PDB file of C-alpha atoms in Angstrom:
ATOM      1  CA  MET A   1      52.992 140.682 137.761  1.00 49.00           C
ATOM      2  CA  GLN A   2      55.037 142.181 140.642  1.00 59.00           C
ATOM      3  CA  GLU A   3      58.211 140.676 142.021  1.00 65.00           C
ATOM      4  CA  ALA A   4      59.038 140.980 145.649  1.00 66.00           C
ATOM      5  CA  GLU A   5      62.481 142.371 146.662  1.00 74.00           C
ATOM      6  CA  VAL A   6      62.709 139.375 149.018  1.00 75.00           C
ATOM      7  CA  PRO A   7      60.555 136.381 148.016  1.00 81.00           C
ATOM      8  CA  ILE A   8      57.659 135.798 150.404  1.00 87.00           C
ATOM      9  CA  GLY A   9      57.976 132.066 150.622  1.00 92.00           C
ATOM     10  CA  LEU A  10      60.066 128.938 150.232  1.00 96.00           C
ATOM     11  CA  VAL A  11      59.281 125.891 148.164  1.00 97.00           C
ATOM     12  CA  ALA A  12      60.336 122.416 149.136  1.00 97.00           C
ATOM     13  CA  TYR A  13      61.405 119.911 146.403  1.00 96.00           C
ATOM     14  CA  LEU A  14      61.903 116.234 146.559  1.00 94.00           C
ATOM     15  CA  ASN A  15      63.837 115.366 143.440  1.00 93.00           C
ATOM     16  CA  ASP A  16      62.103 117.513 140.854  1.00 94.00           C
ATOM     17  CA  ASP A  17      58.674 117.459 142.517  1.00 95.00           C
ATOM     18  CA  VAL A  18      57.291 120.398 144.546  1.00 97.00           C
ATOM     19  CA  VAL A  19      56.183 118.795 147.893  1.00 97.00           C
ATOM     20  CA  GLY A  20      55.586 121.894 150.046  1.00 97.00           C
ATOM     21  CA  TRP A  21      55.689 125.556 150.633  1.00 97.00           C
ATOM     22  CA  THR A  22      55.831 128.030 153.527  1.00 97.00           C
ATOM     23  CA  ARG A  23      55.357 131.726 153.809  1.00 96.00           C
ATOM     24  CA  VAL A  24      58.069 133.634 155.804  1.00 97.00           C
ATOM     25  CA  VAL A  25      58.167 137.327 155.778  1.00 97.00           C
ATOM     26  CA  PRO A  26      58.744 140.419 158.005  1.00 96.00           C
ATOM     27  CA  ARG A  27      55.987 140.511 160.656  1.00 97.00           C
ATOM     28  CA  SER A  28      55.379 144.161 159.760  1.00 95.00           C
ATOM     29  CA  THR A  29      54.099 143.173 156.338  1.00 94.00           C
ATOM     30  CA  LEU A  30      51.249 141.067 157.771  1.00 95.00           C
ATOM     31  CA  PRO A  31      48.258 143.250 158.835  1.00 95.00           C
ATOM     32  CA  GLY A  32      46.447 140.143 160.091  1.00 94.00           C
ATOM     33  CA  ILE A  33      49.258 139.685 162.607  1.00 95.00           C
ATOM     34  CA  ILE A  34      50.132 143.299 163.633  1.00 94.00           C
ATOM     35  CA  GLU A  35      46.454 144.302 163.913  1.00 95.00           C
ATOM     36  CA  ASN A  36      45.398 141.211 165.895  1.00 96.00           C
ATOM     37  CA  ARG A  37      44.606 142.247 169.479  1.00 96.00           C
ATOM     38  CA  ALA A  38      45.313 138.896 171.030  1.00 96.00           C
ATOM     39  CA  LEU A  39      48.724 138.787 169.388  1.00 97.00           C
ATOM     40  CA  ALA A  40      49.437 142.450 170.305  1.00 95.00           C
ATOM     41  CA  ARG A  41      49.212 141.507 174.017  1.00 96.00           C
ATOM     42  CA  ILE A  42      52.060 139.016 173.552  1.00 97.00           C
ATOM     43  CA  LEU A  43      54.347 140.408 170.808  1.00 97.00           C
ATOM     44  CA  ASP A  44      56.897 143.124 171.317  1.00 95.00           C
ATOM     45  CA  ASP A  45      57.415 146.018 168.930  1.00 94.00           C
ATOM     46  CA  ASP A  46      60.404 144.627 167.012  1.00 96.00           C
ATOM     47  CA  PRO A  47      60.697 145.998 163.463  1.00 95.00           C
ATOM     48  CA  ASP A  48      63.113 143.181 162.642  1.00 96.00           C
ATOM     49  CA  ALA A  49      60.873 140.348 163.641  1.00 98.00           C
ATOM     50  CA  TRP A  50      59.768 137.884 160.984  1.00 98.00           C
ATOM     51  CA  TRP A  51      56.780 135.556 160.905  1.00 98.00           C
ATOM     52  CA  VAL A  52      56.262 132.112 159.471  1.00 98.00           C
ATOM     53  CA  SER A  53      52.532 132.065 158.798  1.00 91.00           C
ATOM     54  CA  CYS A  54      51.663 128.780 157.015  1.00 93.00           C
ATOM     55  CA  PHE A  55      52.788 125.487 155.731  1.00 96.00           C
ATOM     56  CA  VAL A  56      51.390 123.570 152.826  1.00 95.00           C
ATOM     57  CA  VAL A  57      52.537 120.002 152.192  1.00 95.00           C
ATOM     58  CA  ARG A  58      51.217 117.779 149.535  1.00 95.00           C
ATOM     59  CA  ARG A  59      48.958 115.088 151.002  1.00 93.00           C
ATOM     60  CA  GLU A  60      51.074 112.178 149.962  1.00 95.00           C
ATOM     61  CA  TYR A  61      54.159 113.757 151.656  1.00 95.00           C
ATOM     62  CA  ARG A  62      52.627 114.613 154.978  1.00 91.00           C
ATOM     63  CA  GLY A  63      54.221 113.025 158.055  1.00 91.00           C
ATOM     64  CA  LYS A  64      57.601 112.734 156.325  1.00 94.00           C
ATOM     65  CA  GLY A  65      59.323 115.733 157.833  1.00 95.00           C
ATOM     66  CA  ILE A  66      58.675 118.213 154.974  1.00 96.00           C
ATOM     67  CA  GLY A  67      57.058 120.770 157.229  1.00 96.00           C
ATOM     68  CA  ALA A  68      59.932 120.586 159.726  1.00 97.00           C
ATOM     69  CA  ALA A  69      62.376 120.937 156.842  1.00 97.00           C
ATOM     70  CA  LEU A  70      60.517 124.036 155.700  1.00 98.00           C
ATOM     71  CA  LEU A  71      60.567 125.489 159.179  1.00 98.00           C
ATOM     72  CA  ASP A  72      64.335 124.965 159.383  1.00 98.00           C
ATOM     73  CA  ALA A  73      64.755 126.650 156.018  1.00 97.00           C
ATOM     74  CA  ALA A  74      62.500 129.518 157.162  1.00 97.00           C
ATOM     75  CA  VAL A  75      64.744 130.064 160.207  1.00 97.00           C
ATOM     76  CA  ASP A  76      67.791 130.222 157.849  1.00 96.00           C
ATOM     77  CA  TRP A  77      66.045 132.502 155.320  1.00 96.00           C
ATOM     78  CA  ALA A  78      64.971 134.929 157.961  1.00 96.00           C
ATOM     79  CA  ALA A  79      68.405 135.012 159.557  1.00 96.00           C
ATOM     80  CA  GLN A  80      69.985 135.650 156.137  1.00 94.00           C
ATOM     81  CA  HIS A  81      67.746 138.520 155.598  1.00 94.00           C
ATOM     82  CA  GLY A  82      68.438 140.355 158.919  1.00 94.00           C
ATOM     83  CA  ALA A  83      65.541 139.101 161.082  1.00 96.00           C
ATOM     84  CA  SER A  84      66.137 139.418 164.858  1.00 97.00           C
ATOM     85  CA  THR A  85      63.604 136.687 165.573  1.00 98.00           C
ATOM     86  CA  LEU A  86      61.276 134.320 163.813  1.00 98.00           C
ATOM     87  CA  GLU A  87      57.880 133.868 165.281  1.00 98.00           C
ATOM     88  CA  GLY A  88      54.798 131.640 164.491  1.00 98.00           C
ATOM     89  CA  HIS A  89      51.382 130.672 165.823  1.00 97.00           C
ATOM     90  CA  PRO A  90      51.087 126.900 165.570  1.00 96.00           C
ATOM     91  CA  VAL A  91      48.567 124.556 167.011  1.00 94.00           C
ATOM     92  CA  ASP A  92      49.082 122.486 170.143  1.00 93.00           C
ATOM     93  CA  THR A  93      47.801 119.099 169.052  1.00 89.00           C
ATOM     94  CA  CYS A  94      48.226 117.599 172.514  1.00 86.00           C
ATOM     95  CA  GLY A  95      45.645 119.909 174.148  1.00 64.00           C
ATOM     96  CA  PRO A  96      42.252 119.138 172.608  1.00 56.00           C
ATOM     97  CA  ALA A  97      40.623 115.737 173.025  1.00 55.00           C
ATOM     98  CA  SER A  98      40.096 115.265 169.304  1.00 63.00           C
ATOM     99  CA  THR A  99      42.790 115.189 166.640  1.00 70.00           C
ATOM    100  CA  PRO A 100      42.673 118.397 164.470  1.00 72.00           C
ATOM    101  CA  SER A 101      42.173 118.025 160.730  1.00 69.00           C
ATOM    102  CA  PRO A 102      45.125 118.688 158.417  1.00 67.00           C
ATOM    103  CA  SER A 103      43.561 121.971 157.353  1.00 69.00           C
ATOM    104  CA  ALA A 104      43.480 123.140 160.984  1.00 76.00           C
ATOM    105  CA  ILE A 105      47.248 122.710 161.365  1.00 84.00           C
ATOM    106  CA  PHE A 106      48.337 124.774 158.383  1.00 91.00           C
ATOM    107  CA  THR A 107      50.249 127.022 160.767  1.00 94.00           C
ATOM    108  CA  GLY A 108      52.338 124.069 161.994  1.00 94.00           C
ATOM    109  CA  THR A 109      52.392 122.240 165.282  1.00 94.00           C
ATOM    110  CA  LEU A 110      53.804 123.158 168.645  1.00 95.00           C
ATOM    111  CA  ALA A 111      55.943 119.970 168.605  1.00 95.00           C
ATOM    112  CA  MET A 112      57.453 120.917 165.226  1.00 96.00           C
ATOM    113  CA  PHE A 113      58.324 124.437 166.452  1.00 98.00           C
ATOM    114  CA  GLN A 114      59.844 123.122 169.649  1.00 98.00           C
ATOM    115  CA  ARG A 115      62.047 120.610 167.771  1.00 97.00           C
ATOM    116  CA  ALA A 116      63.262 123.586 165.716  1.00 97.00           C
ATOM    117  CA  GLY A 117      64.392 125.474 168.796  1.00 98.00           C
ATOM    118  CA  PHE A 118      61.411 127.744 169.283  1.00 98.00           C
ATOM    119  CA  THR A 119      60.157 128.745 172.764  1.00 98.00           C
ATOM    120  CA  GLU A 120      56.654 129.594 173.758  1.00 98.00           C
ATOM    121  CA  ILE A 121      56.084 133.218 174.727  1.00 98.00           C
ATOM    122  CA  GLY A 122      52.330 133.095 175.357  1.00 98.00           C
ATOM    123  CA  ARG A 123      49.007 131.829 174.100  1.00 96.00           C
ATOM    124  CA  THR A 124      46.088 133.485 172.341  1.00 95.00           C
ATOM    125  CA  TYR A 125      43.885 130.471 172.998  1.00 92.00           C
ATOM    126  CA  PRO A 126      44.482 127.294 174.978  1.00 91.00           C
ATOM    127  CA  THR A 127      45.530 125.382 171.863  1.00 90.00           C
ATOM    128  CA  ARG A 128      47.324 128.387 170.140  1.00 93.00           C
ATOM    129  CA  PRO A 129      50.849 129.073 171.423  1.00 96.00           C
ATOM    130  CA  VAL A 130      52.946 131.971 170.059  1.00 98.00           C
ATOM    131  CA  MET A 131      56.448 130.695 169.482  1.00 98.00           C
ATOM    132  CA  ARG A 132      59.678 132.623 168.991  1.00 98.00           C
ATOM    133  CA  ARG A 133      63.226 131.749 168.056  1.00 98.00           C
ATOM    134  CA  LYS A 134      65.921 134.461 168.447  1.00 97.00           C
ATOM    135  CA  LEU A 135      68.152 134.616 165.414  1.00 96.00           C
ATOM    136  CA  LEU A 136      71.788 135.596 164.856  1.00 79.00           C
ATOM    137  CA  HIS A 137      72.176 137.669 161.716  1.00 61.00           C
ATOM    138  CA  ARG A 138      74.137 135.873 159.058  1.00 49.00           C
TER     139      ARG A 138
END
């Protein structure tokens, strides 16, 4: 078993129960992001940029703000570890006619990112905005 110098994710607890998890790491450690041509057209070359890539919330706790709390914690975590920005690639649930399944929104929702102070910097697909929040080092 290997331990990361900086843990790759954050766990949400409610009392003593694990209710959610998110992955938040330097963008440069994610080949699927840095090698993605659609994202490359939008993202700048910032070695200090971090990425929040997914959210997992236990079914019985969905819709209770756990994802939003994890995103807020990810902002703090990235800032504490020297990130210049935190970015993500959520789903715009207001665009399509049908409601996406919970498994389709594992990257978060546009509304959740907007409430956390992120701004849209482009889209890779009509329902897939790229969001960024500039951070102050802590």
